[in-house]
GROMACS .gro file of C-alpha atoms in nm:
model
  345
    1UNK     CA    1  12.458   6.998  18.180
    2UNK     CA    2  12.377   6.756  17.899
    3UNK     CA    3  12.344   6.880  17.542
    4UNK     CA    4  11.992   6.934  17.416
    5UNK     CA    5  11.906   6.614  17.227
    6UNK     CA    6  11.724   6.790  16.948
    7UNK     CA    7  12.022   7.008  16.864
    8UNK     CA    8  12.261   6.720  16.912
    9UNK     CA    9  12.097   6.533  16.627
   10UNK     CA   10  12.235   6.790  16.385
   11UNK     CA   11  12.584   6.894  16.291
   12UNK     CA   12  12.693   7.257  16.311
   13UNK     CA   13  12.655   7.292  15.934
   14UNK     CA   14  12.298   7.158  15.955
   15UNK     CA   15  12.215   7.404  16.234
   16UNK     CA   16  12.346   7.693  16.027
   17UNK     CA   17  12.146   7.569  15.729
   18UNK     CA   18  11.836   7.533  15.945
   19UNK     CA   19  11.877   7.889  16.071
   20UNK     CA   20  11.925   8.030  15.721
   21UNK     CA   21  11.621   7.837  15.599
   22UNK     CA   22  11.411   7.971  15.886
   23UNK     CA   23  11.514   8.331  15.815
   24UNK     CA   24  11.439   8.288  15.445
   25UNK     CA   25  11.096   8.147  15.526
   26UNK     CA   26  11.013   8.443  15.753
   27UNK     CA   27  11.140   8.714  15.517
   28UNK     CA   28  11.046   8.552  15.185
   29UNK     CA   29  10.823   8.834  15.061
   30UNK     CA   30  11.078   9.101  15.147
   31UNK     CA   31  11.352   8.908  14.969
   32UNK     CA   32  11.141   8.862  14.656
   33UNK     CA   33  11.037   9.227  14.634
   34UNK     CA   34  11.392   9.354  14.701
   35UNK     CA   35  11.554   9.118  14.450
   36UNK     CA   36  11.302   9.181  14.172
   37UNK     CA   37  11.041   9.455  14.225
   38UNK     CA   38  10.736   9.357  14.023
   39UNK     CA   39  10.416   9.555  13.977
   40UNK     CA   40  10.226   9.237  13.900
   41UNK     CA   41  10.097   9.112  14.238
   42UNK     CA   42  10.022   8.764  14.101
   43UNK     CA   43  10.384   8.729  13.983
   44UNK     CA   44  10.514   8.831  14.326
   45UNK     CA   45  10.280   8.585  14.495
   46UNK     CA   46  10.399   8.302  14.268
   47UNK     CA   47  10.765   8.374  14.348
   48UNK     CA   48  10.693   8.395  14.720
   49UNK     CA   49  10.516   8.059  14.729
   50UNK     CA   50  10.784   7.897  14.512
   51UNK     CA   51  11.054   8.002  14.758
   52UNK     CA   52  10.845   7.901  15.059
   53UNK     CA   53  10.775   7.561  14.904
   54UNK     CA   54  11.151   7.505  14.882
   55UNK     CA   55  11.178   7.609  15.249
   56UNK     CA   56  10.905   7.365  15.352
   57UNK     CA   57  11.071   7.079  15.163
   58UNK     CA   58  11.401   7.152  15.340
   59UNK     CA   59  11.225   7.164  15.678
   60UNK     CA   60  11.076   6.824  15.597
   61UNK     CA   61  11.421   6.686  15.517
   62UNK     CA   62  11.555   6.815  15.850
   63UNK     CA   63  11.263   6.655  16.030
   64UNK     CA   64  11.332   6.319  15.863
   65UNK     CA   65  11.702   6.354  15.939
   66UNK     CA   66  11.625   6.393  16.309
   67UNK     CA   67  11.455   6.053  16.319
   68UNK     CA   68  11.640   5.864  16.045
   69UNK     CA   69  11.978   6.027  15.997
   70UNK     CA   70  12.223   5.885  15.743
   71UNK     CA   71  12.179   6.003  15.386
   72UNK     CA   72  11.931   6.276  15.481
   73UNK     CA   73  12.224   6.492  15.592
   74UNK     CA   74  12.357   6.497  15.235
   75UNK     CA   75  12.006   6.558  15.107
   76UNK     CA   76  11.956   6.860  15.335
   77UNK     CA   77  12.290   7.008  15.228
   78UNK     CA   78  12.198   6.949  14.865
   79UNK     CA   79  11.872   7.133  14.920
   80UNK     CA   80  12.049   7.421  15.089
   81UNK     CA   81  12.294   7.440  14.799
   82UNK     CA   82  12.009   7.464  14.550
   83UNK     CA   83  11.835   7.728  14.760
   84UNK     CA   84  12.148   7.940  14.791
   85UNK     CA   85  12.212   7.901  14.417
   86UNK     CA   86  11.854   8.016  14.347
   87UNK     CA   87  11.902   8.327  14.559
   88UNK     CA   88  12.247   8.407  14.417
   89UNK     CA   89  12.123   8.370  14.057
   90UNK     CA   90  11.831   8.604  14.128
   91UNK     CA   91  12.061   8.852  14.301
   92UNK     CA   92  12.305   8.853  14.009
   93UNK     CA   93  12.012   8.883  13.770
   94UNK     CA   94  11.892   9.205  13.932
   95UNK     CA   95  12.249   9.344  13.936
   96UNK     CA   96  12.285   9.268  13.565
   97UNK     CA   97  11.943   9.418  13.495
   98UNK     CA   98  12.036   9.740  13.676
   99UNK     CA   99  12.369   9.758  13.495
  100UNK     CA  100  12.273   9.658  13.140
  101UNK     CA  101  11.893   9.684  13.137
  102UNK     CA  102  11.688   9.986  13.034
  103UNK     CA  103  11.410  10.182  13.200
  104UNK     CA  104  11.107  10.206  12.971
  105UNK     CA  105  10.777  10.382  13.029
  106UNK     CA  106  10.504  10.143  12.924
  107UNK     CA  107  10.143  10.257  12.932
  108UNK     CA  108  10.213  10.516  13.200
  109UNK     CA  109  10.427  10.291  13.423
  110UNK     CA  110  10.807  10.258  13.439
  111UNK     CA  111  10.965   9.915  13.392
  112UNK     CA  112  11.327   9.805  13.397
  113UNK     CA  113  11.348   9.570  13.101
  114UNK     CA  114  11.595   9.322  12.957
  115UNK     CA  115  11.837   9.398  12.675
  116UNK     CA  116  12.047   9.179  12.449
  117UNK     CA  117  12.352   9.234  12.671
  118UNK     CA  118  12.168   9.160  12.997
  119UNK     CA  119  12.025   8.833  12.867
  120UNK     CA  120  12.367   8.722  12.741
  121UNK     CA  121  12.513   8.778  13.088
  122UNK     CA  122  12.213   8.607  13.249
  123UNK     CA  123  12.271   8.304  13.028
  124UNK     CA  124  12.638   8.294  13.130
  125UNK     CA  125  12.538   8.319  13.497
  126UNK     CA  126  12.294   8.029  13.460
  127UNK     CA  127  12.552   7.807  13.288
  128UNK     CA  128  12.822   7.893  13.543
  129UNK     CA  129  12.584   7.839  13.836
  130UNK     CA  130  12.475   7.504  13.700
  131UNK     CA  131  12.838   7.385  13.672
  132UNK     CA  132  12.927   7.506  14.023
  133UNK     CA  133  12.614   7.351  14.179
  134UNK     CA  134  12.685   7.023  14.002
  135UNK     CA  135  13.041   7.014  14.137
  136UNK     CA  136  12.927   7.102  14.492
  137UNK     CA  137  12.651   6.839  14.490
  138UNK     CA  138  12.888   6.570  14.365
  139UNK     CA  139  13.129   6.655  14.648
  140UNK     CA  140  12.848   6.651  14.906
  141UNK     CA  141  12.754   6.297  14.804
  142UNK     CA  142  13.118   6.187  14.787
  143UNK     CA  143  13.101   6.090  14.421
  144UNK     CA  144  13.422   6.263  14.316
  145UNK     CA  145  13.519   5.957  14.112
  146UNK     CA  146  13.273   6.082  13.853
  147UNK     CA  147  13.518   6.356  13.763
  148UNK     CA  148  13.771   6.092  13.658
  149UNK     CA  149  13.543   5.951  13.390
  150UNK     CA  150  13.372   6.105  13.091
  151UNK     CA  151  13.044   5.926  13.159
  152UNK     CA  152  12.889   6.217  13.347
  153UNK     CA  153  12.996   6.477  13.093
  154UNK     CA  154  12.884   6.251  12.812
  155UNK     CA  155  12.549   6.195  12.980
  156UNK     CA  156  12.494   6.568  13.022
  157UNK     CA  157  12.582   6.631  12.659
  158UNK     CA  158  12.336   6.361  12.550
  159UNK     CA  159  12.062   6.517  12.764
  160UNK     CA  160  12.133   6.864  12.626
  161UNK     CA  161  12.140   6.740  12.267
  162UNK     CA  162  11.821   6.532  12.300
  163UNK     CA  163  11.627   6.823  12.457
  164UNK     CA  164  11.761   7.100  12.230
  165UNK     CA  165  11.435   7.114  12.034
  166UNK     CA  166  11.254   7.222  12.350
  167UNK     CA  167  11.484   7.493  12.488
  168UNK     CA  168  11.714   7.603  12.205
  169UNK     CA  169  11.460   7.765  11.963
  170UNK     CA  170  11.304   7.996  12.222
  171UNK     CA  171  11.643   8.094  12.368
  172UNK     CA  172  11.795   8.172  12.029
  173UNK     CA  173  11.486   8.358  11.908
  174UNK     CA  174  11.470   8.552  12.235
  175UNK     CA  175  11.826   8.676  12.187
  176UNK     CA  176  11.748   8.767  11.825
  177UNK     CA  177  11.438   8.963  11.928
  178UNK     CA  178  11.639   9.157  12.186
  179UNK     CA  179  11.926   9.213  11.941
  180UNK     CA  180  11.704   9.340  11.656
  181UNK     CA  181  11.515   9.574  11.888
  182UNK     CA  182  11.191   9.576  11.686
  183UNK     CA  183  10.979   9.389  11.940
  184UNK     CA  184  11.118   9.565  12.245
  185UNK     CA  185  10.944   9.651  12.572
  186UNK     CA  186  10.709   9.942  12.515
  187UNK     CA  187  10.653   9.879  12.145
  188UNK     CA  188  10.298   9.828  12.014
  189UNK     CA  189  10.275   9.526  11.786
  190UNK     CA  190  10.007   9.357  11.579
  191UNK     CA  191  10.014   8.982  11.507
  192UNK     CA  192   9.718   8.905  11.282
  193UNK     CA  193   9.737   8.526  11.298
  194UNK     CA  194   9.701   8.538  11.678
  195UNK     CA  195   9.447   8.825  11.675
  196UNK     CA  196   9.677   9.026  11.897
  197UNK     CA  197   9.729   9.401  11.920
  198UNK     CA  198   9.923   9.475  12.233
  199UNK     CA  199  10.213   9.645  12.406
  200UNK     CA  200  10.532   9.447  12.465
  201UNK     CA  201  10.604   9.418  12.838
  202UNK     CA  202  10.906   9.189  12.861
  203UNK     CA  203  11.122   8.959  12.650
  204UNK     CA  204  11.322   8.685  12.822
  205UNK     CA  205  11.521   8.392  12.688
  206UNK     CA  206  11.210   8.174  12.672
  207UNK     CA  207  10.903   8.392  12.619
  208UNK     CA  208  10.767   8.736  12.537
  209UNK     CA  209  10.495   8.898  12.746
  210UNK     CA  210  10.236   9.133  12.595
  211UNK     CA  211   9.941   9.329  12.734
  212UNK     CA  212   9.642   9.311  12.501
  213UNK     CA  213   9.519   9.666  12.432
  214UNK     CA  214   9.158   9.552  12.405
  215UNK     CA  215   9.114   9.319  12.701
  216UNK     CA  216   9.411   9.451  12.908
  217UNK     CA  217   9.502   9.086  12.974
  218UNK     CA  218   9.861   8.962  12.984
  219UNK     CA  219   9.945   8.741  12.685
  220UNK     CA  220  10.253   8.517  12.707
  221UNK     CA  221  10.396   8.368  12.385
  222UNK     CA  222  10.703   8.152  12.321
  223UNK     CA  223  10.976   8.345  12.142
  224UNK     CA  224  10.981   8.099  11.850
  225UNK     CA  225  10.615   8.178  11.771
  226UNK     CA  226  10.676   8.551  11.779
  227UNK     CA  227  10.975   8.521  11.547
  228UNK     CA  228  10.791   8.297  11.298
  229UNK     CA  229  10.481   8.519  11.280
  230UNK     CA  230  10.421   8.833  11.075
  231UNK     CA  231  10.468   9.115  11.326
  232UNK     CA  232  10.357   9.470  11.249
  233UNK     CA  233  10.531   9.726  11.469
  234UNK     CA  234  10.269  10.001  11.508
  235UNK     CA  235  10.465  10.225  11.746
  236UNK     CA  236  10.747  10.302  11.503
  237UNK     CA  237  10.549  10.553  11.299
  238UNK     CA  238  10.591  10.919  11.201
  239UNK     CA  239  10.575  11.204  11.451
  240UNK     CA  240  10.213  11.274  11.354
  241UNK     CA  241  10.115  10.936  11.496
  242UNK     CA  242   9.968  10.613  11.368
  243UNK     CA  243   9.712  10.645  11.090
  244UNK     CA  244   9.387  10.456  11.152
  245UNK     CA  245   9.052  10.462  10.976
  246UNK     CA  246   8.685  10.379  11.017
  247UNK     CA  247   8.459  10.293  10.722
  248UNK     CA  248   8.094  10.400  10.699
  249UNK     CA  249   7.836  10.264  10.454
  250UNK     CA  250   7.604  10.550  10.366
  251UNK     CA  251   7.316  10.519  10.120
  252UNK     CA  252   7.303  10.686   9.780
  253UNK     CA  253   7.121  11.013   9.730
  254UNK     CA  254   7.307  11.235   9.979
  255UNK     CA  255   7.527  11.517   9.844
  256UNK     CA  256   7.897  11.445   9.883
  257UNK     CA  257   7.949  11.781  10.057
  258UNK     CA  258   7.694  11.691  10.325
  259UNK     CA  259   7.865  11.358  10.397
  260UNK     CA  260   8.208  11.523  10.411
  261UNK     CA  261   8.078  11.784  10.657
  262UNK     CA  262   7.919  11.510  10.866
  263UNK     CA  263   8.243  11.307  10.887
  264UNK     CA  264   8.450  11.618  10.962
  265UNK     CA  265   8.219  11.698  11.251
  266UNK     CA  266   8.249  11.337  11.370
  267UNK     CA  267   8.626  11.374  11.386
  268UNK     CA  268   8.605  11.713  11.564
  269UNK     CA  269   8.363  11.583  11.829
  270UNK     CA  270   8.580  11.274  11.886
  271UNK     CA  271   8.892  11.491  11.934
  272UNK     CA  272   8.713  11.688  12.206
  273UNK     CA  273   8.639  11.370  12.402
  274UNK     CA  274   8.951  11.161  12.338
  275UNK     CA  275   9.300  11.302  12.397
  276UNK     CA  276   9.480  11.021  12.215
  277UNK     CA  277   9.360  11.162  11.879
  278UNK     CA  278   9.594  11.405  11.704
  279UNK     CA  279   9.370  11.705  11.647
  280UNK     CA  280   9.656  11.896  11.481
  281UNK     CA  281   9.662  11.648  11.194
  282UNK     CA  282   9.347  11.702  10.988
  283UNK     CA  283   9.145  11.391  10.915
  284UNK     CA  284   9.112  11.271  10.555
  285UNK     CA  285   8.780  11.172  10.401
  286UNK     CA  286   8.761  10.958  10.089
  287UNK     CA  287   8.529  10.729   9.896
  288UNK     CA  288   8.654  10.370   9.902
  289UNK     CA  289   8.386  10.189   9.707
  290UNK     CA  290   8.056  10.252   9.532
  291UNK     CA  291   7.882   9.934   9.638
  292UNK     CA  292   7.556   9.774   9.533
  293UNK     CA  293   7.361   9.916   9.826
  294UNK     CA  294   7.574  10.201   9.965
  295UNK     CA  295   7.880  10.419   9.923
  296UNK     CA  296   8.172  10.324  10.149
  297UNK     CA  297   8.321  10.638  10.299
  298UNK     CA  298   8.649  10.622  10.488
  299UNK     CA  299   8.744  10.856  10.772
  300UNK     CA  300   9.122  10.841  10.822
  301UNK     CA  301   9.265  10.991  11.141
  302UNK     CA  302   9.591  10.991  11.336
  303UNK     CA  303   9.650  10.860  11.689
  304UNK     CA  304   9.931  11.037  11.874
  305UNK     CA  305   9.908  10.825  12.191
  306UNK     CA  306   9.943  10.472  12.060
  307UNK     CA  307   9.825  10.321  12.388
  308UNK     CA  308   9.483  10.480  12.324
  309UNK     CA  309   9.444  10.308  11.989
  310UNK     CA  310   9.108  10.148  12.064
  311UNK     CA  311   8.987  10.440  12.277
  312UNK     CA  312   9.024  10.661  11.970
  313UNK     CA  313   8.826  10.419  11.754
  314UNK     CA  314   8.552  10.395  12.017
  315UNK     CA  315   8.532  10.776  12.034
  316UNK     CA  316   8.498  10.804  11.654
  317UNK     CA  317   8.216  10.548  11.646
  318UNK     CA  318   8.037  10.712  11.939
  319UNK     CA  319   8.054  11.055  11.779
  320UNK     CA  320   7.931  10.914  11.445
  321UNK     CA  321   7.627  10.758  11.609
  322UNK     CA  322   7.534  11.073  11.802
  323UNK     CA  323   7.571  11.306  11.503
  324UNK     CA  324   7.390  11.068  11.269
  325UNK     CA  325   7.086  11.095  11.495
  326UNK     CA  326   7.102  11.474  11.488
  327UNK     CA  327   7.162  11.513  11.114
  328UNK     CA  328   6.932  11.229  11.007
  329UNK     CA  329   7.208  11.040  10.822
  330UNK     CA  330   7.155  10.664  10.835
  331UNK     CA  331   7.468  10.457  10.901
  332UNK     CA  332   7.302  10.122  10.844
  333UNK     CA  333   7.351   9.969  10.500
  334UNK     CA  334   7.026  10.011  10.306
  335UNK     CA  335   6.880   9.712  10.124
  336UNK     CA  336   6.803   9.811   9.764
  337UNK     CA  337   6.660   9.618   9.470
  338UNK     CA  338   6.615   9.711   9.108
  339UNK     CA  339   6.385   9.515   8.878
  340UNK     CA  340   6.533   9.467   8.533
  341UNK     CA  341   6.299   9.453   8.235
  342UNK     CA  342   6.340   9.153   8.012
  343UNK     CA  343   6.422   9.201   7.642
  344UNK     CA  344   6.084   9.050   7.545
  345UNK     CA  345   5.889   9.342   7.704
   0.00000   0.00000   0.00000
């Protein structure tokens, strides 16, 4: 019985590669979720389609090889090498993360996050994998003479040196952020120049990911920008919580005791509705400024659950509005004028 012509067009190595590629295409989602469980569905979808795109490209190469032959055999093996390297790097990454990473509870969910040690090992894995893949690809294409000259090594060094301004700053700053431990996963930070108050989700060699506490959106920033900005770490406060305040402009003429009672009641009502407020730490009431049109009163309070930072502020403002209606205390800044008599009168 004659050999099937379709299978005869491929070598045994190509058939094995084709089988592996087919299995990877079928079980892509399972591989992605096993290698790196991710609660972000959009991130999982991106990884799945990236891996499937590589599979489709390899299938295309095999299809061309069937009709053309020749150099496409080397191209298909090169593609398979890159695919296997991609999977091995991801597999080693998750092993390193489990060994040297940390489990952090961030906004009610548990995440396994990077550390300084894990990123160092990841960097070594990437460098080692790149060297091995380069050697394998050179052997696949039969260009072993390149090893006898320094032109290839010199070319790679030139490429690395000429592109250092693009990859080196973020990588170095990422390692410094992980080493210092101030902007670590789970910490609440404030960066005024970017109008950001958010919780740190993840720091990698290239970027840091935050979740904005106001919009709940994911914010991604290059590590170099985070390192060069003024960062306020809000989560590293005393046991009583983070002190926050709300200012109220109340018109002249009201007794100070009445305003103090009003603001104390505002704080009490807000504590009943919002659990992130520390009701055990008594609020402080003070006069900040005697302005031209009103007195600026400040209500300082403490937030024990830092993730509810804005919820606490919203609760304070809501309680102030409701009680102001009941106690007939206007919170709008009054417009006042005083006519001055001239010296001639």
